[in-house]
Structure formats: structure tokens, C-alpha cells
Short mmCIF file of C-alpha atoms and ligand atoms in Angstrom, two decimals:
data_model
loop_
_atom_site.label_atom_id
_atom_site.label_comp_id
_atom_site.label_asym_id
_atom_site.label_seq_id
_atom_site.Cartn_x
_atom_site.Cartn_y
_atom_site.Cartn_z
CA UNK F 122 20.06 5.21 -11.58
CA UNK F 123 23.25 3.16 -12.26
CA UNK F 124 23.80 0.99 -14.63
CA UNK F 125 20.70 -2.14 -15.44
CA UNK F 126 20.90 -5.05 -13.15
CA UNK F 127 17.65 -6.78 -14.88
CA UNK F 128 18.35 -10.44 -14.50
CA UNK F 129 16.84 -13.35 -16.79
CA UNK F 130 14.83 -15.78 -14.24
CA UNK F 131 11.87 -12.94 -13.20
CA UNK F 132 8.62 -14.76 -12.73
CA UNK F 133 5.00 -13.94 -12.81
CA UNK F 134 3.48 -15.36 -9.02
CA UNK F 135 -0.12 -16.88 -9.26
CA UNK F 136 -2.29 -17.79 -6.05
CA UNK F 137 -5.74 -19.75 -6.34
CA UNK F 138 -8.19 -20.45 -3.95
CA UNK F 139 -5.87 -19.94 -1.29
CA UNK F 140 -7.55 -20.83 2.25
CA UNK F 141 -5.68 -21.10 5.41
CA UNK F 142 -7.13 -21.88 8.80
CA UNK F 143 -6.23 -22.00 12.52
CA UNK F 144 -8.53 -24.15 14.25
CA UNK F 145 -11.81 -22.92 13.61
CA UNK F 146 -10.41 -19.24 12.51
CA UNK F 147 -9.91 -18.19 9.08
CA UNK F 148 -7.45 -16.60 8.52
CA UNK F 149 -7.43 -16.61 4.61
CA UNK F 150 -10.37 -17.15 2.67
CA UNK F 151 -10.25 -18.90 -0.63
CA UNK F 152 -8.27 -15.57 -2.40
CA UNK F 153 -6.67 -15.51 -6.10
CA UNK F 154 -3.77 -13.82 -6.76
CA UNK F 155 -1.81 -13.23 -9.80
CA UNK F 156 1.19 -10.69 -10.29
CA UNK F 157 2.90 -10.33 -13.24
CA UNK F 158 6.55 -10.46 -13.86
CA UNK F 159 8.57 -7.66 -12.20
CA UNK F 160 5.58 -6.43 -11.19
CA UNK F 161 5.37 -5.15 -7.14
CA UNK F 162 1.74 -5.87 -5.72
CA UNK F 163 1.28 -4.46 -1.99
CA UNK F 164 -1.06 -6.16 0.27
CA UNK F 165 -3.03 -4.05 2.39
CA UNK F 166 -5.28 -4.07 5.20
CA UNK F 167 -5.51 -3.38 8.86
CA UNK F 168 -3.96 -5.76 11.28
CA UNK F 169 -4.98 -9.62 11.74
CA UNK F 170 -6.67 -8.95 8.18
CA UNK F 171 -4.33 -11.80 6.73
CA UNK F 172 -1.68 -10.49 5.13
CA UNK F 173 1.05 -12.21 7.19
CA UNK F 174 -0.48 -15.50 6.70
CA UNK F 175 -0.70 -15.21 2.71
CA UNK F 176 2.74 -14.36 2.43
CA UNK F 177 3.70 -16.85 4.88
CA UNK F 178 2.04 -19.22 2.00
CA UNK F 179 3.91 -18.04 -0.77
CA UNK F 180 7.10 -18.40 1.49
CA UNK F 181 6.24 -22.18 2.39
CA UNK F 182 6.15 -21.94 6.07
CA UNK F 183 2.48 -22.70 6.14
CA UNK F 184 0.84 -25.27 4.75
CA UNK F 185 -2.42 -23.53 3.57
CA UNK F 186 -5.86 -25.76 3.58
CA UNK F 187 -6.41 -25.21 -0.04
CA UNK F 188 -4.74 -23.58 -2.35
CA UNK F 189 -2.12 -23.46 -5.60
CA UNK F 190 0.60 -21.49 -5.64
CA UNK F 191 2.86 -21.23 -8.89
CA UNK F 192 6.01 -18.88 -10.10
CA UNK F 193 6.39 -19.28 -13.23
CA UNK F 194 5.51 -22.60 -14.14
CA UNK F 195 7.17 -24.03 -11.05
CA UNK F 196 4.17 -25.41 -8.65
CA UNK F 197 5.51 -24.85 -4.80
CA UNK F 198 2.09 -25.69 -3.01
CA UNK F 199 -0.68 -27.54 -3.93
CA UNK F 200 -1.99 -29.49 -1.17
CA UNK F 201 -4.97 -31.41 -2.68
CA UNK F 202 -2.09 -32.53 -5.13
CA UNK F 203 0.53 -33.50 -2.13
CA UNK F 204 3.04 -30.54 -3.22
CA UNK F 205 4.84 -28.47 -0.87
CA UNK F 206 7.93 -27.53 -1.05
CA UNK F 207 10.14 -26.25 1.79
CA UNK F 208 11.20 -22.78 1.62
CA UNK F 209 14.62 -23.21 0.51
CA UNK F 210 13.64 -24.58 -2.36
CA UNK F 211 10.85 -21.94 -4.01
CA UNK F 212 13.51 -19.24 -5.01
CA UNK F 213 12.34 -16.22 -3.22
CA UNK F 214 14.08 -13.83 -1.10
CA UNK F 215 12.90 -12.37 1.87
CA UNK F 216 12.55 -9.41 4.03
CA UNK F 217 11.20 -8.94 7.26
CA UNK F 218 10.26 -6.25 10.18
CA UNK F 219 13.14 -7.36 12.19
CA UNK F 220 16.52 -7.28 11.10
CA UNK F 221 17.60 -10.67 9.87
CA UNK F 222 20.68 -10.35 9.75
CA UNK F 223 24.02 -12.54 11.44
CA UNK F 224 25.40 -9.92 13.81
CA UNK F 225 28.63 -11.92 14.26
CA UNK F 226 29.77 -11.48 10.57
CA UNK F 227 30.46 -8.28 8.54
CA UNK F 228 28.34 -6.27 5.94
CA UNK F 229 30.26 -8.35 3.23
CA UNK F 230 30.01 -11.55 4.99
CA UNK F 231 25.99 -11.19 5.50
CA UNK F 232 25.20 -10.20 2.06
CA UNK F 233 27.81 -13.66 1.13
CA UNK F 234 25.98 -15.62 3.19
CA UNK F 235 23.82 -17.12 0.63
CA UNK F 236 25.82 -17.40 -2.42
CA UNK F 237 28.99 -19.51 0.07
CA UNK F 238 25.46 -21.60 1.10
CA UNK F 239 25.37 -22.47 -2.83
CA UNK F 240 29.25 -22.89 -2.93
CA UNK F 241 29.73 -20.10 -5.62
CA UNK F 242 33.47 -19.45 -6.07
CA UNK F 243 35.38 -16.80 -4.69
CA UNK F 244 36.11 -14.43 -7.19
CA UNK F 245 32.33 -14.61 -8.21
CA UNK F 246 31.31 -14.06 -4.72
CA UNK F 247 33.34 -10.85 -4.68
CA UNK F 248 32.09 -9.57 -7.62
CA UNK F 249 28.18 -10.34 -6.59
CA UNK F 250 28.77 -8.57 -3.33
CA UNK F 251 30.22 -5.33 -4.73
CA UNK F 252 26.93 -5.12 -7.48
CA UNK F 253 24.39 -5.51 -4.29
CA UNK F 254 26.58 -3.28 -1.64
CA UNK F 255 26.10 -0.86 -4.46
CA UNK F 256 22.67 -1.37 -5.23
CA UNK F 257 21.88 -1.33 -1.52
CA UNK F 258 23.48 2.55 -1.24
CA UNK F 259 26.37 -0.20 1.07
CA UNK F 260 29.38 1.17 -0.40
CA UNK F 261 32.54 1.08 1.44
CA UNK F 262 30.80 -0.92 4.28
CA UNK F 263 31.78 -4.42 3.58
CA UNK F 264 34.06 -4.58 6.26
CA UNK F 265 31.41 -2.98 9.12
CA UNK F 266 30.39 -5.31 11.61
CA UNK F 267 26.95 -5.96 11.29
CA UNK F 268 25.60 -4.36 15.08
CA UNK F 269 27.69 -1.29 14.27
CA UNK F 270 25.22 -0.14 11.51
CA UNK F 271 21.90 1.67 12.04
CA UNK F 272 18.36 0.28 11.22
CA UNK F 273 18.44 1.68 7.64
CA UNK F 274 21.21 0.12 6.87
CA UNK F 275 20.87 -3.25 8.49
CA UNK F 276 17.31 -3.47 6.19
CA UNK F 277 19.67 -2.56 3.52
CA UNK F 278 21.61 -5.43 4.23
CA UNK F 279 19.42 -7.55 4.55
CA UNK F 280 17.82 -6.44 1.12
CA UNK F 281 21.27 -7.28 -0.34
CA UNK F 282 21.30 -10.70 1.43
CA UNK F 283 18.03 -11.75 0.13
CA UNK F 284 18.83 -10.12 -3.87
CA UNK F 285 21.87 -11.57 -3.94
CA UNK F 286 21.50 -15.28 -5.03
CA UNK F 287 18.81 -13.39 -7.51
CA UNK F 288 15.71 -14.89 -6.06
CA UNK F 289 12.96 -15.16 -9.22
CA UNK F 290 10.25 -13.37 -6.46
CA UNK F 291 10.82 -10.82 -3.38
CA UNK F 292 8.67 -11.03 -0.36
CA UNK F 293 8.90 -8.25 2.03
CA UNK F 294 6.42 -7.86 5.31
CA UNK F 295 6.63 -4.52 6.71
CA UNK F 296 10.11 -3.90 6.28
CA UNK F 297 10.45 -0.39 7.24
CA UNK F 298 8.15 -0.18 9.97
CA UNK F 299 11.02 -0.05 12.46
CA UNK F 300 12.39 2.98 11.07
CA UNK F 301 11.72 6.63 11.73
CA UNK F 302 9.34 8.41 9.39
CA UNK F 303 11.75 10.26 7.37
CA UNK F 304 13.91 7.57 6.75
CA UNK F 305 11.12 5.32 6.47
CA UNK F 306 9.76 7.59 3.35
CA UNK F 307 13.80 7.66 1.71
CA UNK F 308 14.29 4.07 2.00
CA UNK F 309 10.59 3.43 0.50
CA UNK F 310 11.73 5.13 -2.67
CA UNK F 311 15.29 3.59 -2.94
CA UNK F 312 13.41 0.49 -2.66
CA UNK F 313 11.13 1.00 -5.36
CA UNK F 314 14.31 2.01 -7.45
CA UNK F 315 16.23 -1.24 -6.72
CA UNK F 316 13.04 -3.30 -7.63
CA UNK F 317 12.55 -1.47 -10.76
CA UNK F 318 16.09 -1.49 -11.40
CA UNK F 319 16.40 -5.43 -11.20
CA UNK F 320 12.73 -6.14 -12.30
CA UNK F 321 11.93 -8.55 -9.70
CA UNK F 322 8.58 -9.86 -9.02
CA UNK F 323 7.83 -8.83 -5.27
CA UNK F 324 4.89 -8.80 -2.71
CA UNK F 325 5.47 -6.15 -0.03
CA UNK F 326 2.95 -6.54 3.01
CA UNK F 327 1.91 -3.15 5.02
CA UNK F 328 -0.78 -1.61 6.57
CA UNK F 329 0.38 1.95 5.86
CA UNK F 330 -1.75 2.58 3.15
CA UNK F 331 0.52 6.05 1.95
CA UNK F 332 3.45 3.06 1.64
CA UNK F 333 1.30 1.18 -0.43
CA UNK F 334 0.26 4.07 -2.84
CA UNK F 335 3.70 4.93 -2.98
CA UNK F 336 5.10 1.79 -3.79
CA UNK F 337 2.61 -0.43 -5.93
CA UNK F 338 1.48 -1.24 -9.55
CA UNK F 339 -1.14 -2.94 -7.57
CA UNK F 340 -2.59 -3.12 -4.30
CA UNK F 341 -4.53 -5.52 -2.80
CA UNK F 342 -7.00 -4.45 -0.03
CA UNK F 343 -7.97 -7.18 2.61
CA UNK F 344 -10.88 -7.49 4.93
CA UNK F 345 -10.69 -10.49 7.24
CA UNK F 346 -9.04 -12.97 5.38
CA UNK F 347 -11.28 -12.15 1.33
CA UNK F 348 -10.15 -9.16 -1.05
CA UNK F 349 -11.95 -6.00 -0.62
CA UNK F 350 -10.87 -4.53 -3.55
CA UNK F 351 -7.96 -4.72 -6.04
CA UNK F 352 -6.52 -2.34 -8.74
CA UNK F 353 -3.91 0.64 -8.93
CA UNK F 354 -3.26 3.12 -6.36
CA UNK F 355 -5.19 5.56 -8.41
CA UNK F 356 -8.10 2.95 -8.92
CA UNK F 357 -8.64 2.62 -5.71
CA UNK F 358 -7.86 5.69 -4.44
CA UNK F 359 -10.28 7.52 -6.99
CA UNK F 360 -13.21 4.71 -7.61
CA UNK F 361 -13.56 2.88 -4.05
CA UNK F 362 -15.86 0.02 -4.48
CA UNK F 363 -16.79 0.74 -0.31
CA UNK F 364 -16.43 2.53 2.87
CA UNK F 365 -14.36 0.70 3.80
CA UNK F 366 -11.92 1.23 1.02
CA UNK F 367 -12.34 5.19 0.88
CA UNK F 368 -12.06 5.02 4.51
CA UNK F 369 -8.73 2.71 4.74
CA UNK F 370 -7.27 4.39 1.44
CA UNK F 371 -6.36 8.46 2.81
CA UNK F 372 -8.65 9.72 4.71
CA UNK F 373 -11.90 10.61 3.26
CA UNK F 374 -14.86 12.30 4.45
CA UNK F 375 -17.66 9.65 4.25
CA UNK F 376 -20.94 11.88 4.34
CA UNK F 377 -24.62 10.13 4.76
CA UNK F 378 -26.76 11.37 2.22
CA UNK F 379 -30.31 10.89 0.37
CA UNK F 380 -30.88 10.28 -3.29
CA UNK F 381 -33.44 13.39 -3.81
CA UNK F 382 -33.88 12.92 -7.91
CA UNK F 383 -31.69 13.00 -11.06
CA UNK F 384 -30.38 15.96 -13.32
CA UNK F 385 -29.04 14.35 -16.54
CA UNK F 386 -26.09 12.36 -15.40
CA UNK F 387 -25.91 13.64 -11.61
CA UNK F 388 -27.58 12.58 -8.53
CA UNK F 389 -29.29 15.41 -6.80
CA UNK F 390 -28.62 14.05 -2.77
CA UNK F 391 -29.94 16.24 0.53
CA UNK F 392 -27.70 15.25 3.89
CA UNK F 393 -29.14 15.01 7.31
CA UNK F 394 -27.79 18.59 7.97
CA UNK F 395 -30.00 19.48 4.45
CA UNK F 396 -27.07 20.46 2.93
CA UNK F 397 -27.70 19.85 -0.80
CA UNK F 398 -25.60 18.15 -2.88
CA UNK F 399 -24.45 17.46 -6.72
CA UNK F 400 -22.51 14.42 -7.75
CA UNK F 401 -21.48 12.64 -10.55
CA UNK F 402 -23.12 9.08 -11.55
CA UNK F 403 -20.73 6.36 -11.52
CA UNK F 404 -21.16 2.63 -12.63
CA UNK F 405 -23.76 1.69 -9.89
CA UNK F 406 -27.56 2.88 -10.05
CA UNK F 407 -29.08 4.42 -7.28
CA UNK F 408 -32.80 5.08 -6.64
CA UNK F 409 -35.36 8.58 -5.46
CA UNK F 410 -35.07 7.81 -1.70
CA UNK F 411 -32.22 5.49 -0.90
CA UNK F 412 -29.77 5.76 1.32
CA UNK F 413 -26.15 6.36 0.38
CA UNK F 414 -22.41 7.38 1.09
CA UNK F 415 -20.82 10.16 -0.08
CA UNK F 416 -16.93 10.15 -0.35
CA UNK F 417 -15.24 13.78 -0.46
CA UNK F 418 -11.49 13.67 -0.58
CA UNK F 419 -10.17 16.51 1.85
CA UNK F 420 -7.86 17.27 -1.13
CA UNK F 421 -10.64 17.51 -3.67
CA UNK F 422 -12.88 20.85 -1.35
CA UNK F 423 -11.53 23.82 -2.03
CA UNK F 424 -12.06 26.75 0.24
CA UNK F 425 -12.87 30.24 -0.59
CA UNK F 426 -13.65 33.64 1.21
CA UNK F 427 -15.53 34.78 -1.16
CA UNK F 428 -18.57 32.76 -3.45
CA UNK F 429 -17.19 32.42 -6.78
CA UNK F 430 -19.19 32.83 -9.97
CA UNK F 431 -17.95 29.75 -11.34
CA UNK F 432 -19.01 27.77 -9.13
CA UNK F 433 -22.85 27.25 -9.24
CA UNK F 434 -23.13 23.37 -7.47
CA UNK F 435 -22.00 22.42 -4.57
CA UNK F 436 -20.67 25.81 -2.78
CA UNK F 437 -21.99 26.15 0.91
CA UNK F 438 -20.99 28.73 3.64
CA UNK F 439 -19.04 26.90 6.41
CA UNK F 440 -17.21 28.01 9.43
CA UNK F 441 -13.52 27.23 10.20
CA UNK F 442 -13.62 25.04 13.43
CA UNK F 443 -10.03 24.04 14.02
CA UNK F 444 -6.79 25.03 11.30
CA UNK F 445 -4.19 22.28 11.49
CA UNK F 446 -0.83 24.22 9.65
CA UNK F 447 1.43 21.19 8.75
CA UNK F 448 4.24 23.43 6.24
CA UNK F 449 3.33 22.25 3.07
CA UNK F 450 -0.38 22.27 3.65
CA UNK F 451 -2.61 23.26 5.85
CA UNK F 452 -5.63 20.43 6.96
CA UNK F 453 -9.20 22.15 8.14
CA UNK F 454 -11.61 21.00 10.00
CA UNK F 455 -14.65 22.70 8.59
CA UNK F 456 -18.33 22.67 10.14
CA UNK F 457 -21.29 22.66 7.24
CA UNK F 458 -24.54 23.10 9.18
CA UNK F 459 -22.82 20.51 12.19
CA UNK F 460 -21.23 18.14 9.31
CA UNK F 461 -17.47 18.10 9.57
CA UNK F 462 -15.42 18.21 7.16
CA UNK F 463 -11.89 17.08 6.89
CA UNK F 464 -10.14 19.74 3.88
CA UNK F 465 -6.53 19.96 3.09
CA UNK F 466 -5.05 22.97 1.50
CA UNK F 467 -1.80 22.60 -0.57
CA UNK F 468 0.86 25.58 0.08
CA UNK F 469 3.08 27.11 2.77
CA UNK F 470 0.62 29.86 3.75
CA UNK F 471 -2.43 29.03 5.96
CA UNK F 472 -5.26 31.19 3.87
CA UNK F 473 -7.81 30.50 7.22
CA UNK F 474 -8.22 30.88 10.50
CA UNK F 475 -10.12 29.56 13.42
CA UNK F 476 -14.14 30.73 13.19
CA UNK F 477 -13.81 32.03 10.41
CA UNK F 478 -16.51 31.98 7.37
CA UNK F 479 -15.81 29.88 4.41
CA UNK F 480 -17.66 28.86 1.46
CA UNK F 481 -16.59 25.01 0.76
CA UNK F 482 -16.45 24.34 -3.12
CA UNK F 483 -16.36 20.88 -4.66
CA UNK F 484 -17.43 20.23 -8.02
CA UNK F 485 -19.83 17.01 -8.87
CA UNK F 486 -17.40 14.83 -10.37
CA UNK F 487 -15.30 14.74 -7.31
CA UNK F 488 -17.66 12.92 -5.24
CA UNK F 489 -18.38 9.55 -5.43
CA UNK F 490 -21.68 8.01 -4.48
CA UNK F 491 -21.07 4.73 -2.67
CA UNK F 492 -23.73 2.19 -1.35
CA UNK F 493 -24.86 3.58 2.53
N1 ATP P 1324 -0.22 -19.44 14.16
C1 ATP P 1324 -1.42 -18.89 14.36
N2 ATP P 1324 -2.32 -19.46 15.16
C2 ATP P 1324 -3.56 -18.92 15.36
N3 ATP P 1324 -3.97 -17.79 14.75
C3 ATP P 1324 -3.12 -17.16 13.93
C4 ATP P 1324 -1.79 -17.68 13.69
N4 ATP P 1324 -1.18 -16.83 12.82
C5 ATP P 1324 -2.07 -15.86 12.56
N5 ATP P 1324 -3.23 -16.05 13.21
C6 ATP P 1324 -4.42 -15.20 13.15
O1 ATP P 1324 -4.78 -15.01 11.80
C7 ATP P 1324 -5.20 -13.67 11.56
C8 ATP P 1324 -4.38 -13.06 10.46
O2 ATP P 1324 -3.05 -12.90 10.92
P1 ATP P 1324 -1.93 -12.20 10.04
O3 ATP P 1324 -0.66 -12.32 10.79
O4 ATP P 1324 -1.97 -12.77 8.67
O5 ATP P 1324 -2.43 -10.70 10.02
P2 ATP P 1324 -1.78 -9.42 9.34
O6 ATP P 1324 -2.75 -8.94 8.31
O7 ATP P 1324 -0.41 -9.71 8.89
O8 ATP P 1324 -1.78 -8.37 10.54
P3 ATP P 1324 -0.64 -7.33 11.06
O9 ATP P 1324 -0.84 -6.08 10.24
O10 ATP P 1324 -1.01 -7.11 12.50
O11 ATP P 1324 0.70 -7.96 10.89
C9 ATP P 1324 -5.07 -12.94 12.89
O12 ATP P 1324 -6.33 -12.88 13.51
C10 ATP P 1324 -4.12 -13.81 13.68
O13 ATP P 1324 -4.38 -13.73 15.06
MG1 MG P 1325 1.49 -9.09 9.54
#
């Protein structure tokens, strides 16, 4: 990391009882929001789930039905109070899907744009230019015309564009979704280095929830417009409040199950495929007879040939249905009296093969008992 770039103006963002309808739809439903300064909150969910539309809030190109909206102690919307402010005049930078960038001017010229816009001198334009171009991994570019660069780097521009003014909060909807994969996961972590390296505030909109692990100090899950659940990546990734959440965060193995009886502070649970199983009690109660959800991360079974001592609970003989070798892992599917099982084994070797036997090991605490 080069040298610090933190600038002075970062500001904490707070949302309350945002709504936002069209017609009768809506698409935002009276959420609260805060995220502290030069913090990075991702907001997650499927598509049409709202995400768009809240940022499109913050920005000020919709006028939301209810709802304040503060950075720092600067109020930007607040309809019931007759506040909105145009865009221009919130201090945010922005970053979208498509490339918004002026293909008629050069690298330098684009990432200028902003600061000539607020009639900054020369020399200081110059010297603001060279600090993002270098931020941005832009180097030696300045003088590129913007259509001859590729996709990674026009983002990069436009990152540069949008930093360069030093906007007190980031907003960024699915910005490397038009990339490739691998250059989608480089520029994910360079990105996370500039905003850590400048401590902006930023909200970064995706429905790719390994993005969102990868990027956040907090994610925010949304279901149709309300908040599922919010917290960390490991938060939600390791206490799910739902289904829905273990199902939209990886992808785990939701298992239908029966609460059988108690031993001291685990659940004893049968399946429909009377498979008996051992988990750990967690912060809700559950009763002799209901009905639940069990959520196994494939990265939490282990598979063995053999039964091991050690493990007493939860070890059942499976058969290998289909071996899926991906390099650095290799992801099972697994068949437990008819259940399947998604399991993913870490490591360049594949230990299993198709129809084979396999005795599937996960220990109590790794499951989490969810309502049905
Ligand atoms: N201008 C509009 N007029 C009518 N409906 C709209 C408008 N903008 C958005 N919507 C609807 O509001 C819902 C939320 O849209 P939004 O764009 O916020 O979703 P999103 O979470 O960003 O989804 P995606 O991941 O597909 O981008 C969708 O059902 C969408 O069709
Ligand atoms: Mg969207």
C-alpha cells in the first residue's frame, strides 16, 4: 500500500424510515440504515429486492415517500420536511455497471472532469490527477483515449473520476459485474484497498453474495423492499436468522428435520430419511415435536473412508453420487439414506470417487437449527 490518502471530510450515512413506491408497488419498505464513517456496508439481495432504488435515494434521483437521509449532519432528503437536494449537491461520488465515462476525452481529462467543473486551478488539477491515476493502478495512462482502454480500466477511471473531488460518501451499484470473473475478483480487492486506503464512507450494491463477503464490514440482506438480516459477513454467514439467509449467503444444505428431545445443551433431531442428528442450541427455543431447518455448510462435513473414533455424533455412512474436482477443492454431492448433501473438500487431490462409501462427519456445533 502506498503512501495514506485519508482525507478530513469522511462522514457517517444514516437512513430512517426510508419508503419508496411506484404506483401501488413497494419498492422500499420503511428501512433504517446507518453506516459509520469510512465504513463500506454492501447491500444484498436477489434482483428487484430494492437495492437500486435505496441507493438511488441516497444519490437524490428519487424522491422517496418517506424517509430521512443524513451524512454527517448535512440533511439531503427529508420529504415530510420539504428537503431534497439535487444530486450535485449531496457530496457523493458514484459508480455504476456501465462505464460512465466521456469517451471523447483522455484518461487525464475524465478523471479532471470534476475538479475543472469546480474551477480548481491548474497546477492543483495536475497534482489531484497524478494521486488518483495512481491510486486507480492508472499510471502512465493519462494521455489514453478513453475507448482505447479495457473494462477494468475504464471502472478504474471512473473510480478516479468519482474520488477525485473527494466525495464525503461512495456509492457504487454493481460495478464489476461487466467484467470477467478473474478480473472481477482482482479489481474487488484493489477496491477494497483504495477504500481503506482513503477511508471513505461507501455503499456498494450487488447480488453476488461472495462480493459482498469479500468486501464488507457490513452487509445488508434484502427481501422485497424490508431487511432480512444485517451484521458482518461472518454474522451472517455463521448465525443466519432464516432460510432464506443461509440459503442466499453460500450455499448451504437446508435439511428438514424433527425436534426428537434434548441432551444438555443439544437438540436431539430425526430427518425424514431417519437419519439422526446432534446440534448445538442457539438463541431460539425449540420444542419435542416441531418442525425445523437444519443448515449444514458444505465446508463444515467432513468426509472419511473410514469411521473415526473421535467422532461419536453425527457420523453416517453415505455414498458418493457425483465428485465435482474444481483444483483447489473438490465439491460432493453425497446421498445419506436419499438426502443430498452438498460437501466441499479443501485441497488439490480429490480423496473420492463416484459410488463410493463415505461416512459424513459433522460435529453439533456446526449446525444451526433454524425455524422450518
Ligand atoms: N421507475 C420504476 N418504476 C416502476 N417500478 C420500478 C422502478 N424502478 C424500480 N422498480 C421496481 O422496484 C423493484 C426494486 O427495483 P431495484 O432496481 O431497486 O432492484 P434491485 O435490487 O437493484 O435489483 P437488481 O439486482 O436486478 O438490480 C423492482 O421490482 C423494480 O421493477
Ligand atoms: Mg439494481
Amino acid at each position: 500500500m502506498g503512501v495514506s490518502l485519508k482525507w478530513g471530510n469522511v462522514m457517517k450515512l444514516t437512513i430512517e424510515n426510508l419508503t419508496k413506491t411506484f404506483g401501488e408497488f413497494v419498492a422500499v419498505n420503511n428501512i433504517n440504515i446507518v453506516v459509520e464513517t469510512g465504513k463500506l456496508l454492501v447491500l444484498l439481495g436477489p434482483s428487484g429486492c430494492g437495492k437500486t432504488t435505496t441507493l438511488r435515494c441516497i444519490a437524490g434521483f428519487e424522491r422517496p415517500n418517506t424517509g430521512r437521509i443524513t451524512i454527517g449532519d448535512k440533511v439531503v432528503t427529508d420529504p415530510q420536511n420539504g428537503i431534497n437536494l439535487p444530486p450535485e449537491k449531496r457530496g457523493l461520488g458514484m459508480v455504476f455497471q456501465s462505464y460512465a465515462i466521456w469517451p471523447h476525452l483522455t484518461v487525464f481529462d475524465n478523471v479532471a472532469y470534476g475538479l475543472k467543473m469546480r474551477k480548481w486551478p491548474r497546477s492543483k488539477i495536475k497534482k489531484r490527477v497524478e494521486e488518483m491515476l495512481e491510486l486507480t493502478g492508472l499510471q502512465g495512462l493519462g494521455s489514453r483515449p478513453a475507448p482505447m482502454l479495457s473494462g477494468g480500466q475504464m471502472q478504474r477511471v471512473a473510480l478516479a473520476r468519482n474520488l477525485a473531488y473527494r466525495p464525503d460518501v461512495l456509492l457504487l451499484d454493481e460495478p464489476l459485474s461487466n467484467l470477467d470473473s478473474k478480473l472481477r475478483e482482482r479489481l474487488r480487492f484493489e477496491l477494497r484497498e483504495i477504500q481503506l486506503r482513503v477511508g471513505i464512507t461507501a455503499v456498494y450494491v450487488t447480488h453476488d453474495q461472495s462480493e459482498a463477503v469479500s468486501l464488507a464490514d457490513k452487509i445488508i440482506l434484502m427481501k422485497d423492499g424490508l431487511i432480512e438480516q444485517q451484521g458482518t459477513a461472518e454474522e451472517i454467514f455463521n448465525k443466519p436468522k432464516s432460510a432464506y439467509v443461509a440459503d442466499f449467503i453460500g450455499s448451504a444444505n437446508l435439511v428438514p428435520a424433527v425436534v426428537k428431545g434434548e441432551e444438555g445443551n443439544s437438540y436431539l433431531l430425526e430427518t425424514p430419511e431417519k437419519v439422526q442428528v446432534k446440534a448445538k442450541k442457539n438463541d431460539s427455543a425449540f420444542n419435542k415435536g416441531q418442525r425445523v431447518k437444519l443448515v449444514m455448510r458444505p465446508e463444515n462435513i467432513y468426509l472419511s473412508k473410514e469411521k473415526h473414533d473421535g467422532w461419536s455424533v453425527n457420523s453416517w455412512q453415505g455414498d458418493v453420487i457425483v465428485p465435482n474436482y474444481l483444483g483447489t477443492q473438490t465439491r460432493y454431492v453425497i446421498s445419506l439414506n436419499q438426502r443430498r448433501l452438498f460437501v466441499t473438500m479443501l485441497g488439490s487431490s480429490q480423496a473420492f470417487q463416484a459410488n463410493e462409501k463415505v461416512y459424513v462427519n459433522i460435529p453439533p456445533e456446526e449446525i444451526q437449527v433454524l425455524e422450518e
